[in-house]
XYZ file of C-alpha atoms in Angstrom:
265
model
C 60.609 70.227 -24.907
C 63.178 67.385 -25.344
C 61.409 66.485 -28.649
C 61.308 70.095 -29.692
C 65.028 70.517 -29.150
C 65.759 67.315 -31.006
C 63.814 68.661 -33.982
C 65.767 71.998 -33.760
C 68.948 69.875 -33.766
C 68.065 67.830 -36.848
C 66.815 70.853 -38.716
C 70.067 72.747 -37.944
C 72.184 69.846 -39.248
C 70.096 69.746 -42.399
C 70.612 73.489 -43.050
C 74.334 73.246 -42.469
C 74.617 70.257 -44.748
C 73.484 71.997 -47.835
C 76.039 74.696 -47.685
C 75.339 76.050 -51.274
C 71.811 76.795 -50.474
C 72.733 78.288 -47.087
C 75.146 80.672 -48.850
C 72.682 81.582 -51.627
C 70.084 82.378 -49.086
C 72.724 84.834 -47.610
C 73.936 86.557 -50.759
C 70.549 87.616 -52.103
C 69.682 89.679 -49.018
C 73.217 91.174 -49.006
C 72.741 92.430 -52.501
C 69.506 93.981 -51.530
C 71.092 95.624 -48.443
C 73.782 97.076 -50.689
C 71.114 98.336 -53.076
C 69.274 100.097 -50.009
C 72.418 101.684 -48.886
C 73.105 103.164 -52.250
C 69.542 104.344 -52.645
C 69.349 106.105 -49.305
C 72.895 107.505 -49.836
C 71.746 109.193 -53.030
C 68.583 110.580 -51.388
C 70.534 112.106 -48.507
C 73.116 113.621 -50.951
C 70.304 115.172 -52.928
C 68.827 116.644 -49.787
C 72.115 118.026 -48.509
C 72.300 115.455 -45.746
C 69.076 116.814 -44.065
C 67.070 114.277 -42.101
C 64.476 112.426 -43.955
C 61.287 111.873 -41.978
C 63.090 112.555 -38.715
C 65.802 109.956 -39.732
C 69.327 111.474 -39.950
C 71.680 109.536 -42.338
C 73.423 107.668 -39.374
C 70.143 106.493 -37.868
C 68.820 105.377 -41.290
C 71.928 103.301 -42.099
C 71.721 101.693 -38.644
C 67.989 100.977 -39.273
C 68.806 99.269 -42.562
C 71.526 97.008 -40.884
C 69.191 96.017 -38.012
C 66.298 95.437 -40.453
C 68.662 93.253 -42.533
C 69.518 91.185 -39.466
C 65.854 90.609 -38.297
C 64.066 90.307 -41.654
C 66.545 87.562 -42.885
C 66.440 85.381 -39.784
C 63.905 83.381 -41.631
C 64.919 82.723 -45.287
C 62.927 81.846 -48.342
C 63.829 78.214 -47.815
C 63.011 77.890 -44.094
C 59.638 79.788 -44.609
C 58.524 77.492 -47.423
C 59.544 74.122 -46.066
C 56.045 73.305 -44.991
C 54.477 74.569 -48.165
C 56.781 72.350 -50.290
C 56.058 69.211 -48.111
C 52.255 69.818 -48.436
C 52.471 70.042 -52.167
C 54.702 67.002 -52.501
C 52.714 64.849 -49.938
C 55.712 64.282 -47.670
C 53.786 66.266 -45.049
C 52.332 62.883 -44.065
C 55.454 62.137 -42.081
C 54.674 65.257 -39.848
C 51.126 64.114 -39.393
C 51.946 60.668 -38.010
C 54.774 61.739 -35.585
C 53.974 61.731 -31.840
C 54.681 65.497 -31.699
C 52.129 68.354 -32.194
C 52.081 69.624 -35.811
C 52.796 73.231 -34.885
C 55.620 72.174 -32.531
C 57.280 70.445 -35.568
C 56.915 73.548 -37.764
C 58.374 75.819 -34.963
C 61.202 73.247 -34.433
C 62.181 73.004 -38.096
C 62.138 76.791 -38.585
C 64.185 77.488 -35.365
C 66.756 74.938 -36.418
C 67.242 76.610 -39.772
C 67.126 80.081 -38.133
C 69.883 79.663 -35.558
C 72.874 79.305 -37.978
C 71.549 82.087 -40.120
C 71.050 84.298 -37.038
C 74.738 83.789 -36.077
C 75.900 84.615 -39.462
C 73.587 87.707 -39.676
C 74.892 88.828 -36.283
C 78.553 88.400 -37.457
C 77.948 90.460 -40.624
C 75.820 93.181 -38.817
C 78.611 93.491 -36.090
C 81.398 93.672 -38.687
C 79.618 96.447 -40.593
C 79.048 98.380 -37.367
C 82.676 98.128 -36.585
C 83.828 99.029 -40.116
C 81.444 101.903 -40.635
C 82.024 103.377 -37.079
C 80.857 106.921 -36.840
C 78.667 106.711 -39.876
C 76.309 104.696 -37.919
C 74.035 105.329 -34.820
C 74.996 102.605 -32.251
C 72.105 100.632 -30.588
C 71.102 102.144 -27.251
C 72.532 99.944 -24.411
C 69.712 100.770 -21.927
C 67.033 99.374 -24.382
C 68.942 96.224 -25.434
C 66.987 93.824 -22.940
C 63.640 95.217 -24.092
C 64.649 95.085 -27.707
C 65.847 91.476 -27.342
C 62.532 90.542 -25.688
C 60.536 92.192 -28.356
C 62.683 90.594 -31.052
C 62.072 87.028 -29.668
C 58.371 87.612 -29.541
C 58.459 89.178 -33.052
C 60.209 86.117 -34.554
C 57.826 83.849 -32.694
C 54.896 85.840 -34.168
C 56.394 85.532 -37.672
C 56.892 81.688 -37.339
C 53.215 81.389 -36.144
C 52.045 83.439 -39.140
C 54.181 81.406 -41.653
C 52.970 78.134 -40.248
C 49.232 79.161 -40.320
C 49.353 80.497 -43.746
C 51.361 77.466 -45.062
C 48.377 75.296 -44.057
C 46.316 77.049 -46.853
C 48.389 74.990 -49.316
C 46.152 72.060 -48.415
C 43.534 74.151 -50.274
C 45.358 75.432 -53.321
C 47.799 74.283 -55.872
C 49.170 77.941 -56.309
C 51.415 77.773 -53.308
C 53.981 79.999 -54.852
C 51.511 82.816 -55.377
C 50.548 82.419 -51.711
C 54.089 82.598 -50.682
C 54.776 85.744 -52.694
C 51.752 87.390 -51.297
C 52.870 86.699 -47.674
C 56.376 87.857 -48.389
C 55.317 91.083 -50.014
C 52.920 91.996 -47.202
C 55.447 91.042 -44.594
C 58.414 93.027 -46.042
C 56.403 96.061 -46.796
C 54.231 96.466 -43.780
C 56.872 95.367 -41.308
C 59.257 98.231 -42.258
C 61.844 95.878 -43.831
C 62.080 98.038 -46.931
C 60.982 101.480 -45.602
C 60.501 102.521 -41.877
C 56.793 102.430 -41.131
C 57.300 105.947 -39.648
C 57.942 107.383 -43.132
C 54.598 106.077 -44.457
C 51.756 108.447 -45.103
C 49.447 108.946 -42.010
C 46.623 106.759 -43.274
C 48.926 103.975 -44.452
C 50.958 104.131 -41.108
C 47.678 103.741 -39.127
C 46.709 100.810 -41.337
C 50.090 99.197 -40.794
C 49.835 99.377 -37.006
C 46.460 97.610 -37.145
C 48.322 94.581 -38.535
C 50.909 92.321 -36.803
C 53.619 93.032 -39.419
C 55.331 96.119 -37.668
C 55.481 94.190 -34.442
C 57.747 91.744 -36.259
C 60.459 94.233 -37.195
C 59.795 97.874 -36.735
C 59.096 97.625 -32.957
C 62.342 95.672 -32.102
C 64.372 97.978 -34.398
C 62.913 101.143 -32.821
C 63.835 99.677 -29.390
C 67.397 98.959 -30.486
C 67.827 102.507 -31.710
C 66.201 103.929 -28.580
C 63.328 105.536 -30.549
C 59.930 105.885 -29.270
C 57.223 103.338 -30.205
C 53.872 104.453 -31.665
C 52.054 102.780 -28.900
C 53.023 102.665 -25.162
C 55.742 99.930 -24.678
C 53.621 97.565 -22.479
C 50.923 97.662 -25.055
C 53.354 96.741 -27.816
C 54.381 93.600 -25.944
C 50.678 92.792 -25.132
C 49.879 93.158 -28.839
C 52.686 90.865 -29.812
C 51.336 88.158 -27.337
C 47.837 88.811 -28.510
C 48.788 88.123 -32.150
C 50.794 84.998 -31.326
C 47.781 83.662 -29.183
C 45.391 84.406 -32.146
C 47.577 82.735 -34.732
C 47.850 79.704 -32.416
C 44.206 79.406 -32.050
C 43.501 79.822 -35.793
C 46.347 77.329 -36.598
C 44.783 74.749 -34.303
C 41.242 75.181 -35.599
C 42.466 75.124 -39.312
C 44.653 72.034 -38.707
C 41.792 70.294 -36.944
C 39.498 70.698 -39.898
C 42.345 69.546 -42.330
C 42.926 66.408 -40.313
C 39.303 65.534 -40.356
C 39.358 65.585 -44.208
C 42.751 64.310 -44.763
C 43.473 60.716 -46.072
C 46.738 59.085 -46.989
C 47.139 56.397 -49.876
C 50.021 54.158 -50.401
C 52.587 52.545 -48.073
């Protein structure tokens, strides 16, 4: 654990050193958040403020803020560090360090996530204070469960990112792979539209994937909503997917190491 926290510290320092990139990673999601607010505001106005899919205006606005906070904990830059290193060849440094490869990936992503999480938290708290009665406040009784689900959801997303990044060893089109992962994650996790508003067949399909467990489940708990599955089963599914991604990562990385060679000094 000491090596892990050292990696987290180094990664955090690197994220804070490049301030322009850090602010750019923040500004883009804020623009998207503003666009979502305007879109849903127009939809509610057209419907005479009637609930949409069981979501009153106040709950939907709170959902958008919480989804913004969770979805942007990992930025484009932090999710693609490993992919870029593989394509450049600098991943060799990770392969020779006396630290497990997955531990390094998790440490780097955690270090970049922590300052982003603090900033997201400040922005979200400020908006809750400013908008006041226009929002539904998180349910205090569910906060511990929501926080636990959030931690597992973030870990699950990190495991998935690290696993899929390893596929860059087999393809030169890593940007396409990144866009595919980002699109699937943002759509099926509920980052753009709550999964509860999907058509029945698509909602069922979504819950067969790990994506709603990364965002929809923690947000539902923060808002005191019911989860589509019993709560203990939601936590077990998060642990199941984390274990599955870990096993797949170790298997795939083992195959890569057996066929990987380095040239040069």
